[in-house]
Short mmCIF file of C-alpha atoms in Angstrom, two decimals:
data_model
loop_
_atom_site.label_atom_id
_atom_site.label_comp_id
_atom_site.label_asym_id
_atom_site.label_seq_id
_atom_site.Cartn_x
_atom_site.Cartn_y
_atom_site.Cartn_z
CA MET A 20 -211.86 -21.84 9.26
CA ILE A 21 -212.79 -23.30 5.88
CA ILE A 22 -210.60 -25.16 3.40
CA GLU A 23 -210.80 -22.38 0.82
CA GLU A 24 -208.62 -20.25 3.09
CA ILE A 25 -205.69 -22.69 3.14
CA MET A 26 -205.97 -24.82 -0.02
CA ASN A 27 -203.39 -24.56 -2.78
CA LYS A 28 -205.28 -22.96 -5.68
CA ASP A 29 -202.37 -23.18 -8.09
CA VAL A 30 -202.92 -26.91 -8.48
CA HIS A 31 -201.16 -28.96 -11.15
CA SER A 32 -202.92 -31.90 -12.77
CA LEU A 33 -202.58 -34.41 -15.58
CA ALA A 34 -204.92 -36.40 -17.81
CA PRO A 35 -205.52 -40.17 -17.66
CA SER A 36 -203.75 -40.51 -21.02
CA ASP A 37 -200.56 -38.89 -19.71
CA THR A 38 -197.72 -41.19 -18.70
CA VAL A 39 -195.69 -42.06 -15.65
CA LYS A 40 -192.83 -40.14 -17.25
CA ASP A 41 -195.04 -37.04 -17.45
CA ALA A 42 -195.97 -37.39 -13.78
CA ILE A 43 -192.35 -37.74 -12.69
CA LYS A 44 -191.36 -34.70 -14.72
CA ILE A 45 -194.01 -32.36 -13.33
CA MET A 46 -193.50 -33.55 -9.74
CA ARG A 47 -189.79 -32.84 -9.97
CA GLU A 48 -190.21 -29.48 -11.70
CA LYS A 49 -192.94 -28.20 -9.37
CA LYS A 50 -191.60 -29.96 -6.26
CA ILE A 51 -194.93 -31.56 -5.46
CA ARG A 52 -195.93 -35.04 -4.30
CA HIS A 53 -199.58 -35.27 -5.36
CA LEU A 54 -201.19 -35.00 -8.79
CA PRO A 55 -204.95 -35.02 -9.36
CA ILE A 56 -205.94 -36.69 -12.63
CA VAL A 57 -208.73 -34.88 -14.51
CA ASP A 58 -210.72 -35.55 -17.66
CA GLU A 59 -211.47 -33.09 -20.46
CA ARG A 60 -214.20 -31.46 -18.33
CA GLU A 61 -211.74 -30.92 -15.43
CA LYS A 62 -213.57 -33.52 -13.36
CA VAL A 63 -211.32 -35.36 -10.92
CA VAL A 64 -211.19 -39.02 -11.98
CA GLY A 65 -208.10 -40.15 -10.10
CA ILE A 66 -205.00 -39.21 -8.18
CA ILE A 67 -201.30 -40.14 -8.28
CA THR A 68 -198.81 -39.63 -5.45
CA ALA A 69 -195.04 -39.80 -5.34
CA HIS A 70 -195.43 -42.91 -3.19
CA ASP A 71 -197.48 -44.58 -5.94
CA LEU A 72 -194.78 -43.86 -8.50
CA LYS A 73 -192.02 -45.09 -6.24
CA ASN A 74 -193.80 -48.42 -5.84
CA ILE A 75 -194.03 -49.09 -9.58
CA LEU A 76 -190.71 -47.73 -10.79
CA PRO A 77 -187.75 -50.05 -11.31
CA SER A 78 -184.81 -49.54 -8.98
CA SER A 79 -182.60 -48.79 -12.00
CA VAL A 80 -182.93 -48.07 -15.69
CA LYS A 81 -181.22 -51.38 -16.48
CA GLU A 82 -184.12 -53.27 -14.95
CA ASP A 83 -186.51 -51.64 -17.41
CA SER A 84 -184.46 -51.48 -20.58
CA ASN A 85 -187.52 -50.88 -22.78
CA PHE A 86 -188.76 -48.07 -20.51
CA THR A 87 -192.19 -49.68 -20.53
CA THR A 88 -192.97 -48.52 -17.01
CA TYR A 89 -192.26 -44.91 -17.84
CA GLU A 90 -194.62 -45.03 -20.81
CA THR A 91 -197.49 -46.54 -18.78
CA THR A 92 -200.56 -44.32 -18.88
CA LEU A 93 -201.75 -42.91 -15.58
CA GLU A 94 -205.24 -44.36 -15.98
CA LYS A 95 -203.73 -47.80 -15.44
CA ILE A 96 -202.11 -47.00 -12.09
CA MET A 97 -204.02 -44.04 -10.62
CA VAL A 98 -206.32 -44.34 -7.63
CA LYS A 99 -209.71 -43.98 -9.30
CA ASN A 100 -212.63 -41.95 -7.94
CA PRO A 101 -210.66 -40.53 -5.01
CA LEU A 102 -212.25 -38.79 -2.05
CA ILE A 103 -212.77 -35.07 -2.69
CA GLY A 104 -213.55 -31.99 -0.64
CA HIS A 105 -215.35 -28.70 -1.17
CA PRO A 106 -213.95 -25.18 -0.60
CA LEU A 107 -216.55 -24.55 2.11
CA ASP A 108 -215.69 -27.68 4.11
CA PHE A 109 -214.37 -26.98 7.60
CA ILE A 110 -210.70 -27.74 8.21
CA GLU A 111 -211.60 -30.09 11.06
CA GLU A 112 -213.81 -32.15 8.74
CA VAL A 113 -211.08 -32.48 6.12
CA ALA A 114 -208.48 -33.37 8.74
CA LEU A 115 -210.78 -36.11 10.04
CA THR A 116 -211.30 -37.44 6.51
CA LEU A 117 -207.53 -37.65 5.91
CA TYR A 118 -206.99 -39.27 9.30
CA GLU A 119 -209.73 -41.89 9.03
CA SER A 120 -209.03 -42.72 5.39
CA LYS A 121 -205.24 -42.76 5.89
CA ILE A 122 -204.65 -40.57 2.82
CA SER A 123 -202.23 -37.68 2.42
CA CYS A 124 -204.18 -35.26 0.23
CA LEU A 125 -207.65 -34.23 -0.85
CA PRO A 126 -208.53 -32.64 -4.21
CA ILE A 127 -210.94 -29.74 -3.71
CA VAL A 128 -213.81 -29.55 -6.18
CA SER A 129 -216.46 -26.91 -6.84
CA GLY A 130 -219.08 -27.03 -9.57
CA GLY A 131 -217.71 -30.42 -10.60
CA LYS A 132 -214.28 -28.96 -11.41
CA LEU A 133 -210.91 -29.11 -9.67
CA VAL A 134 -210.21 -25.81 -7.89
CA GLY A 135 -207.51 -26.73 -5.38
CA ILE A 136 -205.79 -29.34 -3.28
CA VAL A 137 -205.06 -29.78 0.44
CA THR A 138 -202.36 -32.02 1.92
CA THR A 139 -201.56 -33.21 5.42
CA THR A 140 -198.61 -30.79 5.37
CA ASP A 141 -200.98 -27.87 4.70
CA LEU A 142 -203.08 -28.92 7.69
CA LEU A 143 -200.00 -29.25 9.90
CA TYR A 144 -198.82 -25.74 9.03
CA THR A 145 -202.33 -24.41 9.69
CA TYR A 146 -202.46 -26.14 13.07
CA ILE A 147 -199.11 -24.62 14.05
CA GLU A 148 -200.27 -21.14 13.04
CA LEU A 149 -203.68 -21.43 14.70
CA THR A 150 -202.22 -22.59 18.01
CA GLY A 151 -199.48 -19.96 17.96
CA ALA A 152 -196.76 -22.60 18.34
CA ASN A 153 -194.65 -20.69 15.79
CA ARG A 154 -194.60 -17.56 17.96
CA PRO A 155 -192.60 -16.79 21.14
CA SER A 156 -194.91 -18.17 23.80
CA SER A 157 -195.41 -20.60 26.67
CA LYS A 158 -197.76 -23.57 26.98
CA ILE A 159 -199.55 -24.27 30.25
CA ASP A 160 -201.45 -27.54 30.75
CA ILE A 161 -204.07 -27.61 33.49
CA ARG A 162 -206.08 -30.61 34.67
CA VAL A 163 -209.59 -29.59 35.69
CA LYS A 164 -212.95 -31.08 36.61
CA ASP A 165 -215.24 -31.36 33.62
CA LYS A 166 -217.86 -28.84 34.69
CA PRO A 167 -219.46 -25.68 33.23
CA GLY A 168 -217.68 -22.37 33.84
CA ILE A 169 -214.25 -23.81 34.56
CA LEU A 170 -212.67 -22.23 31.48
CA SER A 171 -213.98 -18.81 32.48
CA ASP A 172 -212.39 -19.20 35.93
CA ILE A 173 -209.03 -19.98 34.35
CA THR A 174 -209.10 -17.16 31.82
CA GLU A 175 -209.79 -14.66 34.62
CA ILE A 176 -206.35 -15.46 36.01
CA PHE A 177 -204.70 -14.88 32.64
CA LYS A 178 -206.64 -11.61 32.32
CA LYS A 179 -205.32 -10.51 35.71
CA HIS A 180 -201.76 -10.88 34.39
CA HIS A 181 -202.59 -9.06 31.12
CA ALA A 182 -201.43 -12.18 29.28
CA ASN A 183 -202.42 -12.52 25.63
CA VAL A 184 -203.88 -15.99 25.08
CA LEU A 185 -202.96 -17.33 21.61
CA SER A 186 -204.95 -20.57 21.74
CA VAL A 187 -206.88 -22.90 24.03
CA LEU A 188 -207.18 -26.65 23.45
CA VAL A 189 -209.32 -28.98 25.53
CA TYR A 190 -208.90 -32.76 25.51
CA PRO A 191 -209.71 -35.72 27.81
CA SER A 192 -207.39 -36.74 30.61
CA SER A 193 -205.96 -40.17 29.83
CA HIS A 194 -205.89 -41.25 33.49
CA HIS A 195 -208.92 -39.47 34.94
CA THR A 196 -212.06 -39.85 32.85
CA GLU A 197 -213.96 -37.26 34.90
CA ASN A 198 -211.31 -34.62 34.14
CA LYS A 199 -210.23 -32.56 31.14
CA ILE A 200 -206.86 -31.11 30.20
CA ILE A 201 -206.94 -27.45 29.21
CA SER A 202 -203.85 -26.50 27.23
CA VAL A 203 -203.34 -22.74 27.04
CA ARG A 204 -200.69 -21.14 24.84
CA VAL A 205 -199.96 -17.65 26.11
CA GLN A 206 -197.78 -14.93 24.60
CA ILE A 207 -195.39 -14.68 27.50
CA ILE A 208 -191.93 -16.21 27.94
CA ASN A 209 -191.89 -16.53 31.73
CA PRO A 210 -195.26 -17.85 32.98
CA LEU A 211 -194.10 -18.43 36.58
CA SER A 212 -196.39 -15.83 38.15
CA ILE A 213 -199.41 -17.16 36.26
CA ILE A 214 -198.64 -20.71 37.35
CA GLU A 215 -198.32 -19.58 40.97
CA ASP A 216 -201.74 -17.92 40.88
CA LEU A 217 -203.32 -20.91 39.14
CA ARG A 218 -202.08 -23.19 41.89
CA LYS A 219 -203.17 -20.75 44.61
CA GLU A 220 -206.67 -21.02 43.17
CA GLY A 221 -206.44 -24.81 43.42
CA PHE A 222 -205.80 -25.63 39.78
CA ASP A 223 -203.68 -28.67 38.97
CA VAL A 224 -200.95 -27.35 36.64
CA LEU A 225 -199.33 -30.29 34.87
CA TRP A 226 -196.96 -28.39 32.61
CA PRO A 227 -194.64 -26.66 33.04
CA ASN A 228 -193.92 -28.17 36.44
CA LEU A 229 -191.42 -25.49 37.42
CA PRO A 230 -189.21 -25.69 40.51
CA GLY A 231 -190.30 -23.15 43.08
CA ALA A 232 -193.81 -22.90 41.65
CA GLY A 233 -195.38 -25.36 44.03
CA GLY A 234 -194.60 -28.24 41.70
CA LEU A 235 -196.14 -31.65 42.16
#
C-alpha cells in the first residue's frame, strides 16, 4: 500500500509570516495537531506541531501581558526543512522514517508542492485495518522453525477448516533465534478446533493457550 491511499489530502497550512496566534486558531478550529508551513510557491519550508506551541506558550495570559508570544511569527519557531514524503512512498517506508526520526507527522510533497500529510495516528488506524484487528476475529500465534514452506503447511490447516485468514504477521522469536513467530488473525470467534489440529501436526501454538486444547 502506498501513502497516497491513506494520506489526508485536505491539509491545512500556514505561511512563515503567520503568527502563533494564527496557528492556535486553525488547530483549534480544525481539530488538528500538525501544520506544515509553506512559502508562496506552496513549497514546504517548515512545520509546527501542537507540542511546539505548548512549549513556547505562557502558562497564563498574565505571564505574557503584552501578548508578544502570540504575535511571534512562525518562521522564528518552526522546524525548518522538515523531512517530507512522496505520495508513491510505501507505508512501511514512511512508518520507518517516523519511527527512526522520532517525529509524529510527515508532509507529503509532489512536484515540489504540498499535497497531503500523514501522521502516526493515520498509520496506526491503517495497521489496525490491514491486520483485521477491528473485525470480529481471533489471533493465533505459532512458533515455528525458520525454514521454507512452513507457512504453506500452516495455511493448509486453516483451509481445511474453511477459515478466512485476515492477516499474517511474521516476526523473530525473542527467546529462540532459530525460530519465527507466525501470528495469524482469522475470521472466526472460536478457534479451538484449529488449535487442536495445529498441535496434532506438531505446531507450537503459543496463543491462545486454551484449556483442553493440549495447552503447554
